[in-house]
Each structure stands twice: as C-alpha cells, then as structure tokens.
Amino acid sequence: MAQQRLLGFPKLSKNTRLNRLRRISISRSLLVLCFIGLAVFMLLPIIFLFNNAFKPLSELFLFPPTIWVKEPTMRNFEQLFLHAGAGVVPFTRYLFNSVIVVSLSLVFVILVSTMAGYVLAKHHFHFKALIMSLIMLSLMFAPETVAIPRYLIVSSLGITNTYLAHILPFIASPVAVFLMKQFIDQIPDSLLEAAKLDGANDMYIFTRIIIPLTAPAVATIAIITFQAVYLDAEGSTLYTTKETMKTLAFYVTSLTANLQNSVAGQSIAAAAALLMFIPNLIMFLLFQRKMIQTMLHSGVK
C-alpha cells in the first residue's frame, strides 16, 4: 500500500478489494464453465466414434442413435480382420505401405520446409517477396484443384507404382513452409550474427541453432503432415495401379464404400474408422503442447 501511495495510486479499501476479487473469480468461473461445455461438445464425436466401434448390430441401427454402447463386443474387429485376411493382398501389406509413405513424407517435408523457412526468414535475395507471395497464393487452392497437374507430373516423371509417387505431392507443402518461416522470424538476428562472428557457416547455424529452436514448429508440421498423408487415398487411386503399392487409407476407403449398403458391413466400417482414427489421436496427444507453442510464437492466430 505504501508503494501504491508513492506511485500516486488511490488507496483501496478492504471491501473494494474483495469486490474486485469476487468479480474476477465469478468471471473466471463463468469462462471456465463455458470452455468446459465447449470441450465436452467437441469431444462428443470422438466419444461416439469409440463407442460405435464396439456396438453390436442391434445397437448400430437404433433410432434415435445412442452415444454410449450398452453391450460392448469385439465382434466388429473380428469381422474386419477376417474380411482383410480373405483378400488377395494381405492387410499387413497395406499397413507396411502406409508406414513407409508416412515416415518418408515426414522426413522430407520437415527437411524441405525447415530449409525453405530459414532461407525466406533470414536471408535476402532477389524475388524473395514474389516467392513468398506465390506461397501465400498457393494456400488458397484446395487439393482437388491440383489433382490433375499432380497426376501429369507424376506420370511424366515415370514414377507411377512407386513409393515416390505417394511422397512427391506432399513434399512441397505451402502450409509447412509458411509456419516455419513465421516461427523462424521470431529468432533474434543477433543470435545468428554472433554465431557468424564465431566462424559458423550456414550449415552449422541451420543444424545447431535453427533446428533445435524450431522444435515446436517441427512438431506442428509433423502432426499436419501425418494426418494428411495417413488419411490420403488419392495417391493410391491416381498414381498406382498395383494393389501391392496401395496404402491403408485406400483399403479402408474402398472397404467401407463396398460395404456401406450392407447391413453387416456397418460393423466393419465402424471398426475400421476407429483404427484409422487412433494413430491421429496419438500423434496429436504427443505433440499438442508443441503445436500450441507454434501458434503462439509464429503469429498465426
């Protein structure tokens, strides 16, 4: 209080302070309740997806639909694995292809976007503004609008029916480059200048300073890329004709499409949807804190 009087602040009575604390506590409580309600509302689809995968047929066709399963069963997953085992190409082959494609895509996208973001953020060269404008412009295009140009490029390179055909369309990621560039902009130039004065070259600065400091942005790009590649069935549809080169996303999509008019197929589709969702959920839970840090520091609101 003595400090407040010295600085010219008016002296507050005890009742005034209590009223202010009460108003703050009430507003915070209302805000917390609103966020809890919003969180529960956003969790409902996930809760329904988990419960739907364990519902027997008698509960899958209840009207009105129920969220919670009453008599959980593993029969849906048994039918899914039996159906997968009866195919010409084993289920493990689709899973192996997805693991290879997702892993290589993550490595290349993170490497390319980090290098491009570093150059755009900390280097000066001709046509830099034009290149950044083209990257911003490319964010406006939906993936469906570039499907034909992608197919023509893959076909002209002669890489159809290869893993590279799945990976190449994802390497040039405008979202990843934009996020990385915005994040690297926050790194002080004085830090890089000090490293250069000590004799460090660009490769040393990139590997020892830029990459460790951009861990949150790398985690965010990993989440976005993983979801896009893991759930992508376009590559297997357009760029591959061999069944042994198709991914798990294509298999599940074709499986649910063929069985959607079948009563028994609904249980298989429910189990397959859960299996496709679980890796995305695990990936997000592992890197959610890093993703929040990226959004706070990269200027993306």
Coordinates of C-alpha atoms in Angstrom, one line a residue, residues 94 97-98 101 144 147-148 150-152 154-155 159-163 165-167 169-170 229-258:
Y94 CA -1.4 -52.0 -46.8
N97 CA 3.0 -49.3 -47.4
S98 CA 1.4 -46.6 -45.1
V101 CA 5.0 -43.5 -47.1
E144 CA -8.8 -31.3 -55.6
A147 CA -5.1 -33.3 -58.7
I148 CA -4.7 -33.3 -62.5
R150 CA 0.0 -33.6 -59.9
Y151 CA -1.0 -36.7 -61.9
L152 CA 0.6 -35.2 -65.1
V154 CA 4.0 -38.0 -61.6
S155 CA 3.2 -39.6 -64.9
I159 CA 7.3 -42.9 -61.0
T160 CA 3.9 -44.4 -61.0
N161 CA 3.5 -47.6 -58.9
T162 CA 6.4 -46.4 -56.6
Y163 CA 6.6 -45.0 -53.1
A165 CA 4.6 -41.2 -56.3
H166 CA 2.9 -41.1 -52.9
I167 CA 5.5 -38.9 -51.3
P169 CA 2.9 -34.5 -54.0
F170 CA 3.4 -33.8 -50.2
V229 CA -0.5 -38.4 -45.6
Y230 CA -2.0 -41.1 -43.4
L231 CA -5.6 -40.4 -44.5
D232 CA -4.8 -39.8 -48.1
A233 CA -6.3 -42.2 -50.6
E234 CA -5.7 -40.1 -53.7
G235 CA -2.2 -41.3 -54.2
S236 CA -3.3 -45.0 -54.3
T237 CA -6.2 -44.1 -56.6
L238 CA -4.4 -41.9 -59.2
Y239 CA -0.7 -42.9 -59.1
T240 CA -0.8 -46.6 -58.6
T241 CA -2.4 -49.5 -60.4
K242 CA -0.7 -52.3 -58.5
E243 CA -2.7 -53.4 -55.5
T244 CA 0.5 -54.2 -53.6
M245 CA 1.5 -50.5 -53.7
K246 CA -1.7 -49.1 -52.2
T247 CA -2.0 -47.7 -48.7
L248 CA -4.1 -48.5 -45.7
A249 CA -6.3 -45.4 -46.3
F250 CA -7.2 -46.6 -49.7
Y251 CA -8.0 -50.1 -48.4
V252 CA -10.3 -48.8 -45.7
T253 CA -12.0 -46.3 -48.0
S254 CA -12.7 -49.0 -50.6
L255 CA -13.8 -51.4 -47.9
T256 CA -16.3 -49.0 -46.4
A257 CA -17.5 -47.9 -49.8
N258 CA -18.2 -51.5 -50.9

